[in-house]
Amino acid sequence: MQSTKELLVAYRSMRTIREFEERMHIEFAKGGVPGFVHLYAGQEASAVGVCANLSGKDVLLNTHRAHGPAIARGADIFAVAKEIYCRGEGLCKGRGGSAHLHDVKSGLWGANSGVGSGVALGCGAALAARNLKTGGVAVALVGDGAVNQGVVSEALNLASIWKLPLVIVFENNGYGEATAVDYAVAGKDLYKRAAAFDMPGVKVDGHDYFAVYDEVRLAVERARAGHGPSIIEAKQIRYFGHFEGDAQTYRPKNEVEQCRQGNDCLKRFRQHVLNENRVEESDLNSIDTEVADLIDRVYKEAKAARFPGEDELMQSIYASEYQG
Amino acid sequence: MAGKTYRQAINEAILQEMRRDSTVILLGEDVAGGTGAGGEGDAWGGPMGVTRGLVSEFGVGRVLDTPISEAAYMGAAIGAAASGLRPIADLMFIDFAGVCFDQIVNQAAKYRYMYGGQDKIPLTIRTMMGAGLGISSQHSQSLYPIFSYFAGLKVVVPSGPYDAKGLLISAIRDDDPVIFCEHKALYEMVEDVPDEPYTIPFGEANFIRSGGDVTIVAMSSMVHVATKAATELARQGIECEILDPRTSSPLDTESILESVEETGRLVIIDESGPRFGMASEVAAVVAEEGFALLKAPIIKVTPPFVPIPAAPNLEQLYIPDVAQLIVAVNKVMES
Amino acid sequence: MSIGQLTPLTMPKWGMAMTSGTVVEWLVEAGARVTRGDEILEIETDKTIVAMEAPGDGELSRQVAQPGDELPVGALLGVLTEGEADEVEIDAFVNKFRSHFIPQEAGEEVDLAPSRVEIQGISIAYRKYPAAENGSGLPILFIHGFGGDQNGWMFNAPEFAEQRTAYTFDLPAHGESSRQVGAGTLSSLATLVADFMAALVIPRAHIVGHSLGAAIAVELAVQNPHQAASLVLLSGAGAGTVVDNKYVEGFIAAQRRPQLKPYIHQLFADPTFVTREMIENVLKAKRIEGTGACLDKIAEASIYSVEDAVPEDKLSQLEMPALVIWGGQDQVAPLGQTAKLPANTDLHVFEQAGHMVHIEAASELNAMIRKFIENY
């Protein structure tokens, strides 16, 4: 069972993601954010429940819906915001933008526009961890849309036959872009694909931090012990469109509103920990205030930050000499 | 130093690097062969036997047979490279790049740049290319120019055993993704190859033959077509200079221009396609930077714009040959 | 029946890589009398023109090859007749030669690979050019210079086999010898050469050294005077010239053709001797793992620090005769500090040659050495 301190860390992380994304929704509409952004609001319990189980030697493979998992993994939120604004001091020096947040020192890989690739890359990270005896595991986040990519099936098979220390989390938010899971995925239950690859597969309520945390803990322990990969399907609902600007006409009316009212992961977390007397409400309230203040500062600093210098265009293409 | 085949030279390069550096691993379809089967292990070493013997020395932890899942194991190789290993991924035929193109060009090639220079990807992709075995369009293409398009990749196209060993060791030690393209018609070619490890730098053309009349740029197996043509042309009094760029990315344009400056005439023979290919690229470089040096229009000798047929007679028509090159050289000599 | 002796003149093989040569010009009219050693024909190989010498005395009775012909090694170039022979006999001789001649295919060369012997734990590559049947002279041993290899003697060593057995070898960390140098000092390299001679059962030989090889030759003669019948020192640091350290450092550091090219050019007075193949061959040796470190070690121990050596003194201690030969255009170890050569030492300068005097003035130099050592 997690300590009070750990629970407060988790809550702060979820609250930070929520505030960051709600603010991004407003700021993006004002203009000034290059490219497009995919917001994670509503899904916080998933990334935070996963990351609470990871240590520094582990690797999290992010998806294009990248902000939440990046914050959950502990990447510097100022550098995250600057990267989304494509500034020179962003996580990736402004080369990646919103969908490619990547921070090696935090154990954060991806994010990736090749949406299913994280499982294959994760196989490599897991193979290296095993060969180099680091004790690390890799956790790949995969959206429900990406589940249908061939590379995911190939990589699940590879992870299983090589018994790699890998955990695959299917973040099922109901839509692959604008297409429903119910239409696009045969069998509908993503986790059942685990059976085909001879690995454990479970489904959890992705809005329940504690359920996610517990299932991921078992899977990470299993991987670390050398027993191979597992699949966890975390059902969840995203509060915004596929990307900002998505009118979301394809969604049932009230889907988001009902979730916000009755199934919001932050509200449920609060209720849970208060009902069980595991934290003080005042501590949660303080976090809310501190986070709001932090997000103000983050956006202010990100918007004021410099763009990369023009001399940076041709830098870091190769790690070694390239003559000719 | 001893006479070694292209196959032996490649095997020796991998063997020596795996002995030197325990982070070097080899993965791909049947790189060992026979894994999990009831018979003998180390059964294949790839369909051409190039990596035979390695699993016996280094074990299945470092020589990994993969399922037929190019996208998965290529992605895994990239992930392993980003995590401190130095993988050699064997893509049996370059034609199969289609099923792992995303991994190579959107993951491997972009990984360092897009993520702001945080990582290095010391990955070597060994792959087999070229026509001549009667195995039709999906096993015979020379697709290396496609990879040369991408910033972030390096592309190596060795024409013989000596270059193969030195360039492969360079590739394995390189901190960037390298596509190492072996021509399947060259595996039996013998050449003196030092027993010791050695490295050949990328982006340095090899002058196969010196001559003052015409510059012939040729890579991979076309180097040998060019050599035969040059011998024949020398009997006619035409001295050809043959340049093998060795790597298409980086490309040693300096040496090509240096040679054209001396000869004023350029013929490019290449087994990749006639359009948007290696020959077109070299022609463009010289037209752009060396136009004033030219005494005659540049001629490209390439296969026709057609998929590769299996019928041996048609396939021979497809592959650029000595006669075509001689005609081309004679034509540039008219001006 | 004629009593004439017909000798085929065939395309010589200068260097292991040579598979063919192109006839440039006959230097002697058909029907003219020639004496052994006369230059009779110019042949171009690898962009270098070298004169072929008459293998014996006689009449140049037939010029079979014509200028411009590119012919494989061993192909018939002409016929030398000693005594009487008529045209019919010569025709028959030519036809018979041609019908029996099988040119060697490129890549099928018989003795491409050098022999090997292990000396002080170092695998040394060497070549032996056995003396012709009547060649009973003392053997001759060639020691190449820093950064070179035994192939640098391709225009020299084979030319002595008529009279005596010739040996060339690759110094440690050079050519195809293994990348180990021991201490790398002149004295240790000289000991290695002495051991090499012992291993090949060469009790005594004429020693020809070029540049660093000349310094090693002097050191060898000091250590083992009985092993050296005479010394021929070419462009030799051992004869008193201090080599430019910057040149050596730059040569070691150069890893690519454009970097190395200027250093190879400096070795020659006439830059047309420098071919891309020559540069590629030097690079090939330098690419082998460990070469740079070994060359650094030799340079540190045997080149940068030789200022203190007093080779004139060493030479004057020696009892065997010494011939010092220099290229007047040497840019690497320039002539100028050899004024005080001891009395037992002859100096000859080829004014038009550079550091690689044995390549640039091969024919004349071979003749001079042959004449010099014949006396001893």
PDB file of C-alpha atoms in Angstrom, chain B residues 129-302:
ATOM      1  CA  MET B 129      20.373  -6.481 -52.650  1.00  0.00           C
ATOM      2  CA  GLY B 130      20.864  -6.874 -56.367  1.00  0.00           C
ATOM      3  CA  ALA B 131      19.615  -8.881 -59.302  1.00  0.00           C
ATOM      4  CA  GLY B 132      21.082 -11.873 -61.078  1.00  0.00           C
ATOM      5  CA  LEU B 133      19.725 -14.884 -59.230  1.00  0.00           C
ATOM      6  CA  GLY B 134      16.446 -15.251 -61.076  1.00  0.00           C
ATOM      7  CA  ILE B 135      14.391 -14.527 -57.996  1.00  0.00           C
ATOM      8  CA  SER B 136      12.186 -11.800 -59.459  1.00  0.00           C
ATOM      9  CA  SER B 137      11.058  -8.358 -58.367  1.00  0.00           C
ATOM     10  CA  GLN B 138      10.605  -8.821 -54.651  1.00  0.00           C
ATOM     11  CA  HIS B 139      14.076 -10.174 -53.933  1.00  0.00           C
ATOM     12  CA  SER B 140      16.343  -8.417 -56.392  1.00  0.00           C
ATOM     13  CA  GLN B 141      16.061  -4.657 -56.135  1.00  0.00           C
ATOM     14  CA  SER B 142      18.948  -2.307 -55.433  1.00  0.00           C
ATOM     15  CA  LEU B 143      17.059   0.061 -53.179  1.00  0.00           C
ATOM     16  CA  TYR B 144      19.990   1.735 -51.496  1.00  0.00           C
ATOM     17  CA  PRO B 145      19.330   5.180 -53.027  1.00  0.00           C
ATOM     18  CA  ILE B 146      16.016   5.297 -51.164  1.00  0.00           C
ATOM     19  CA  PHE B 147      17.813   5.238 -47.831  1.00  0.00           C
ATOM     20  CA  SER B 148      20.379   7.734 -49.051  1.00  0.00           C
ATOM     21  CA  TYR B 149      17.512  10.217 -49.236  1.00  0.00           C
ATOM     22  CA  PHE B 150      17.214  10.424 -45.463  1.00  0.00           C
ATOM     23  CA  ALA B 151      19.272  12.692 -43.273  1.00  0.00           C
ATOM     24  CA  GLY B 152      20.157  10.692 -40.187  1.00  0.00           C
ATOM     25  CA  LEU B 153      21.074   7.495 -42.041  1.00  0.00           C
ATOM     26  CA  LYS B 154      24.351   6.437 -43.615  1.00  0.00           C
ATOM     27  CA  VAL B 155      24.407   4.029 -46.538  1.00  0.00           C
ATOM     28  CA  VAL B 156      27.306   1.739 -47.384  1.00  0.00           C
ATOM     29  CA  VAL B 157      27.560  -0.246 -50.624  1.00  0.00           C
ATOM     30  CA  PRO B 158      30.732  -2.361 -50.647  1.00  0.00           C
ATOM     31  CA  SER B 159      31.974  -3.685 -53.986  1.00  0.00           C
ATOM     32  CA  GLY B 160      34.381  -6.347 -52.744  1.00  0.00           C
ATOM     33  CA  PRO B 161      35.709  -8.303 -49.754  1.00  0.00           C
ATOM     34  CA  TYR B 162      38.365  -5.775 -48.691  1.00  0.00           C
ATOM     35  CA  ASP B 163      35.925  -2.889 -48.613  1.00  0.00           C
ATOM     36  CA  ALA B 164      33.219  -5.059 -47.066  1.00  0.00           C
ATOM     37  CA  LYS B 165      35.252  -5.889 -43.982  1.00  0.00           C
ATOM     38  CA  GLY B 166      36.654  -2.423 -43.378  1.00  0.00           C
ATOM     39  CA  LEU B 167      33.381  -0.666 -44.052  1.00  0.00           C
ATOM     40  CA  LEU B 168      31.388  -3.096 -41.910  1.00  0.00           C
ATOM     41  CA  ILE B 169      33.697  -2.592 -38.946  1.00  0.00           C
ATOM     42  CA  SER B 170      33.320   1.149 -39.457  1.00  0.00           C
ATOM     43  CA  ALA B 171      29.545   0.696 -39.598  1.00  0.00           C
ATOM     44  CA  ILE B 172      29.405  -1.333 -36.397  1.00  0.00           C
ATOM     45  CA  ARG B 173      31.566   1.203 -34.558  1.00  0.00           C
ATOM     46  CA  ASP B 174      29.629   4.133 -35.970  1.00  0.00           C
ATOM     47  CA  ASP B 175      27.294   5.891 -33.547  1.00  0.00           C
ATOM     48  CA  ASP B 176      24.588   6.420 -36.176  1.00  0.00           C
ATOM     49  CA  PRO B 177      22.272   4.088 -38.085  1.00  0.00           C
ATOM     50  CA  VAL B 178      24.058   2.603 -41.087  1.00  0.00           C
ATOM     51  CA  ILE B 179      22.428   0.609 -43.884  1.00  0.00           C
ATOM     52  CA  PHE B 180      25.043  -1.866 -45.121  1.00  0.00           C
ATOM     53  CA  CYS B 181      24.012  -3.176 -48.533  1.00  0.00           C
ATOM     54  CA  GLU B 182      25.600  -6.445 -49.644  1.00  0.00           C
ATOM     55  CA  HIS B 183      25.248  -7.474 -53.268  1.00  0.00           C
ATOM     56  CA  LYS B 184      24.130 -11.077 -53.438  1.00  0.00           C
ATOM     57  CA  ALA B 185      26.134 -11.752 -56.587  1.00  0.00           C
ATOM     58  CA  LEU B 186      29.389 -10.872 -54.811  1.00  0.00           C
ATOM     59  CA  TYR B 187      29.449 -13.396 -51.957  1.00  0.00           C
ATOM     60  CA  GLU B 188      31.876 -15.703 -53.760  1.00  0.00           C
ATOM     61  CA  MET B 189      34.243 -12.949 -54.847  1.00  0.00           C
ATOM     62  CA  VAL B 190      37.762 -13.409 -53.461  1.00  0.00           C
ATOM     63  CA  GLU B 191      40.200 -10.676 -52.576  1.00  0.00           C
ATOM     64  CA  ASP B 192      43.091 -10.143 -50.200  1.00  0.00           C
ATOM     65  CA  VAL B 193      41.686  -9.163 -46.847  1.00  0.00           C
ATOM     66  CA  PRO B 194      43.872  -8.434 -43.817  1.00  0.00           C
ATOM     67  CA  ASP B 195      43.286 -10.761 -40.876  1.00  0.00           C
ATOM     68  CA  GLU B 196      43.421  -7.834 -38.450  1.00  0.00           C
ATOM     69  CA  PRO B 197      40.483  -5.506 -37.883  1.00  0.00           C
ATOM     70  CA  TYR B 198      40.629  -2.294 -39.906  1.00  0.00           C
ATOM     71  CA  THR B 199      38.255   0.512 -40.704  1.00  0.00           C
ATOM     72  CA  ILE B 200      37.565   2.391 -43.920  1.00  0.00           C
ATOM     73  CA  PRO B 201      36.113   5.854 -43.436  1.00  0.00           C
ATOM     74  CA  PHE B 202      32.736   6.675 -44.962  1.00  0.00           C
ATOM     75  CA  GLY B 203      32.561   9.278 -47.691  1.00  0.00           C
ATOM     76  CA  GLU B 204      35.862   8.368 -49.299  1.00  0.00           C
ATOM     77  CA  ALA B 205      35.690   7.104 -52.865  1.00  0.00           C
ATOM     78  CA  ASN B 206      38.049   4.419 -54.052  1.00  0.00           C
ATOM     79  CA  PHE B 207      39.790   4.986 -57.368  1.00  0.00           C
ATOM     80  CA  ILE B 208      39.581   1.529 -58.869  1.00  0.00           C
ATOM     81  CA  ARG B 209      41.436   2.511 -62.022  1.00  0.00           C
ATOM     82  CA  SER B 210      43.077   5.679 -63.236  1.00  0.00           C
ATOM     83  CA  GLY B 211      42.564   7.043 -66.706  1.00  0.00           C
ATOM     84  CA  GLY B 212      42.340  10.402 -68.370  1.00  0.00           C
ATOM     85  CA  ASP B 213      39.536  10.079 -70.921  1.00  0.00           C
ATOM     86  CA  VAL B 214      36.309   9.229 -69.123  1.00  0.00           C
ATOM     87  CA  THR B 215      35.203   9.052 -65.502  1.00  0.00           C
ATOM     88  CA  ILE B 216      33.023   6.052 -64.718  1.00  0.00           C
ATOM     89  CA  VAL B 217      31.225   6.112 -61.374  1.00  0.00           C
ATOM     90  CA  ALA B 218      30.150   2.632 -60.279  1.00  0.00           C
ATOM     91  CA  MET B 219      29.140   1.015 -57.010  1.00  0.00           C
ATOM     92  CA  SER B 220      28.703  -2.508 -55.719  1.00  0.00           C
ATOM     93  CA  SER B 221      28.704  -5.178 -58.445  1.00  0.00           C
ATOM     94  CA  MET B 222      28.707  -2.534 -61.170  1.00  0.00           C
ATOM     95  CA  VAL B 223      32.337  -1.798 -60.272  1.00  0.00           C
ATOM     96  CA  HIS B 224      33.235  -5.143 -61.828  1.00  0.00           C
ATOM     97  CA  VAL B 225      31.208  -4.457 -64.957  1.00  0.00           C
ATOM     98  CA  ALA B 226      33.042  -1.153 -65.221  1.00  0.00           C
ATOM     99  CA  THR B 227      36.434  -2.815 -64.767  1.00  0.00           C
ATOM    100  CA  LYS B 228      35.750  -5.272 -67.578  1.00  0.00           C
ATOM    101  CA  ALA B 229      34.531  -2.510 -69.858  1.00  0.00           C
ATOM    102  CA  ALA B 230      37.571  -0.373 -69.070  1.00  0.00           C
ATOM    103  CA  THR B 231      39.938  -3.214 -69.958  1.00  0.00           C
ATOM    104  CA  GLU B 232      38.180  -3.610 -73.277  1.00  0.00           C
ATOM    105  CA  LEU B 233      38.078   0.148 -73.901  1.00  0.00           C
ATOM    106  CA  ALA B 234      41.792   0.444 -73.140  1.00  0.00           C
ATOM    107  CA  ARG B 235      42.429  -1.889 -76.112  1.00  0.00           C
ATOM    108  CA  GLN B 236      40.565   0.667 -78.195  1.00  0.00           C
ATOM    109  CA  GLY B 237      42.756   3.400 -76.761  1.00  0.00           C
ATOM    110  CA  ILE B 238      40.206   4.860 -74.344  1.00  0.00           C
ATOM    111  CA  GLU B 239      41.448   5.253 -70.776  1.00  0.00           C
ATOM    112  CA  CYS B 240      38.692   5.108 -68.188  1.00  0.00           C
ATOM    113  CA  GLU B 241      38.949   6.270 -64.628  1.00  0.00           C
ATOM    114  CA  ILE B 242      36.705   4.191 -62.366  1.00  0.00           C
ATOM    115  CA  LEU B 243      35.497   5.597 -59.090  1.00  0.00           C
ATOM    116  CA  ASP B 244      33.675   3.572 -56.484  1.00  0.00           C
ATOM    117  CA  PRO B 245      32.141   5.989 -53.967  1.00  0.00           C
ATOM    118  CA  ARG B 246      31.848   3.087 -51.465  1.00  0.00           C
ATOM    119  CA  THR B 247      29.125   4.937 -49.563  1.00  0.00           C
ATOM    120  CA  SER B 248      26.152   6.714 -51.111  1.00  0.00           C
ATOM    121  CA  SER B 249      25.564   8.624 -47.886  1.00  0.00           C
ATOM    122  CA  PRO B 250      27.858  10.381 -47.225  1.00  0.00           C
ATOM    123  CA  LEU B 251      28.810  10.726 -50.880  1.00  0.00           C
ATOM    124  CA  ASP B 252      32.325  11.738 -51.861  1.00  0.00           C
ATOM    125  CA  THR B 253      31.336  14.351 -54.434  1.00  0.00           C
ATOM    126  CA  GLU B 254      34.776  15.922 -54.107  1.00  0.00           C
ATOM    127  CA  SER B 255      36.533  12.918 -55.641  1.00  0.00           C
ATOM    128  CA  ILE B 256      33.925  12.623 -58.388  1.00  0.00           C
ATOM    129  CA  LEU B 257      34.448  16.260 -59.329  1.00  0.00           C
ATOM    130  CA  GLU B 258      38.217  15.853 -59.041  1.00  0.00           C
ATOM    131  CA  SER B 259      38.100  13.068 -61.582  1.00  0.00           C
ATOM    132  CA  VAL B 260      35.678  14.839 -63.920  1.00  0.00           C
ATOM    133  CA  GLU B 261      37.984  17.825 -63.813  1.00  0.00           C
ATOM    134  CA  GLU B 262      40.677  15.614 -65.318  1.00  0.00           C
ATOM    135  CA  THR B 263      38.548  13.739 -67.837  1.00  0.00           C
ATOM    136  CA  GLY B 264      35.722  16.132 -68.716  1.00  0.00           C
ATOM    137  CA  ARG B 265      33.447  13.166 -69.357  1.00  0.00           C
ATOM    138  CA  LEU B 266      31.177  11.222 -67.013  1.00  0.00           C
ATOM    139  CA  VAL B 267      29.331   7.943 -67.321  1.00  0.00           C
ATOM    140  CA  ILE B 268      27.503   6.540 -64.317  1.00  0.00           C
ATOM    141  CA  ILE B 269      26.614   2.873 -64.249  1.00  0.00           C
ATOM    142  CA  ASP B 270      24.293   1.721 -61.521  1.00  0.00           C
ATOM    143  CA  GLU B 271      21.944  -1.121 -60.760  1.00  0.00           C
ATOM    144  CA  SER B 272      19.361   1.051 -59.038  1.00  0.00           C
ATOM    145  CA  GLY B 273      16.602   2.469 -61.177  1.00  0.00           C
ATOM    146  CA  PRO B 274      16.933   5.038 -63.935  1.00  0.00           C
ATOM    147  CA  ARG B 275      14.767   7.591 -62.178  1.00  0.00           C
ATOM    148  CA  PHE B 276      15.501   9.334 -58.869  1.00  0.00           C
ATOM    149  CA  GLY B 277      18.339   6.900 -58.311  1.00  0.00           C
ATOM    150  CA  MET B 278      22.054   6.917 -57.638  1.00  0.00           C
ATOM    151  CA  ALA B 279      22.930   7.680 -61.246  1.00  0.00           C
ATOM    152  CA  SER B 280      20.539  10.619 -61.302  1.00  0.00           C
ATOM    153  CA  GLU B 281      22.010  11.952 -58.077  1.00  0.00           C
ATOM    154  CA  VAL B 282      25.615  11.795 -59.262  1.00  0.00           C
ATOM    155  CA  ALA B 283      24.611  13.372 -62.570  1.00  0.00           C
ATOM    156  CA  ALA B 284      22.851  16.164 -60.708  1.00  0.00           C
ATOM    157  CA  VAL B 285      25.871  16.840 -58.498  1.00  0.00           C
ATOM    158  CA  VAL B 286      28.201  17.097 -61.467  1.00  0.00           C
ATOM    159  CA  ALA B 287      25.747  19.132 -63.528  1.00  0.00           C
ATOM    160  CA  GLU B 288      25.348  21.530 -60.638  1.00  0.00           C
ATOM    161  CA  GLU B 289      28.921  21.838 -59.458  1.00  0.00           C
ATOM    162  CA  GLY B 290      30.983  20.762 -62.438  1.00  0.00           C
ATOM    163  CA  PHE B 291      29.059  21.765 -65.535  1.00  0.00           C
ATOM    164  CA  ALA B 292      31.909  23.833 -66.876  1.00  0.00           C
ATOM    165  CA  LEU B 293      34.237  20.816 -66.636  1.00  0.00           C
ATOM    166  CA  LEU B 294      32.152  18.711 -68.997  1.00  0.00           C
ATOM    167  CA  LYS B 295      33.103  18.168 -72.625  1.00  0.00           C
ATOM    168  CA  ALA B 296      30.091  15.963 -73.309  1.00  0.00           C
ATOM    169  CA  PRO B 297      26.651  15.331 -71.820  1.00  0.00           C
ATOM    170  CA  ILE B 298      26.611  12.933 -68.859  1.00  0.00           C
ATOM    171  CA  ILE B 299      25.334   9.436 -69.633  1.00  0.00           C
ATOM    172  CA  LYS B 300      23.568   7.173 -67.158  1.00  0.00           C
ATOM    173  CA  VAL B 301      23.721   3.426 -67.699  1.00  0.00           C
ATOM    174  CA  THR B 302      20.971   1.927 -65.573  1.00  0.00           C
TER     175      THR B 302
END
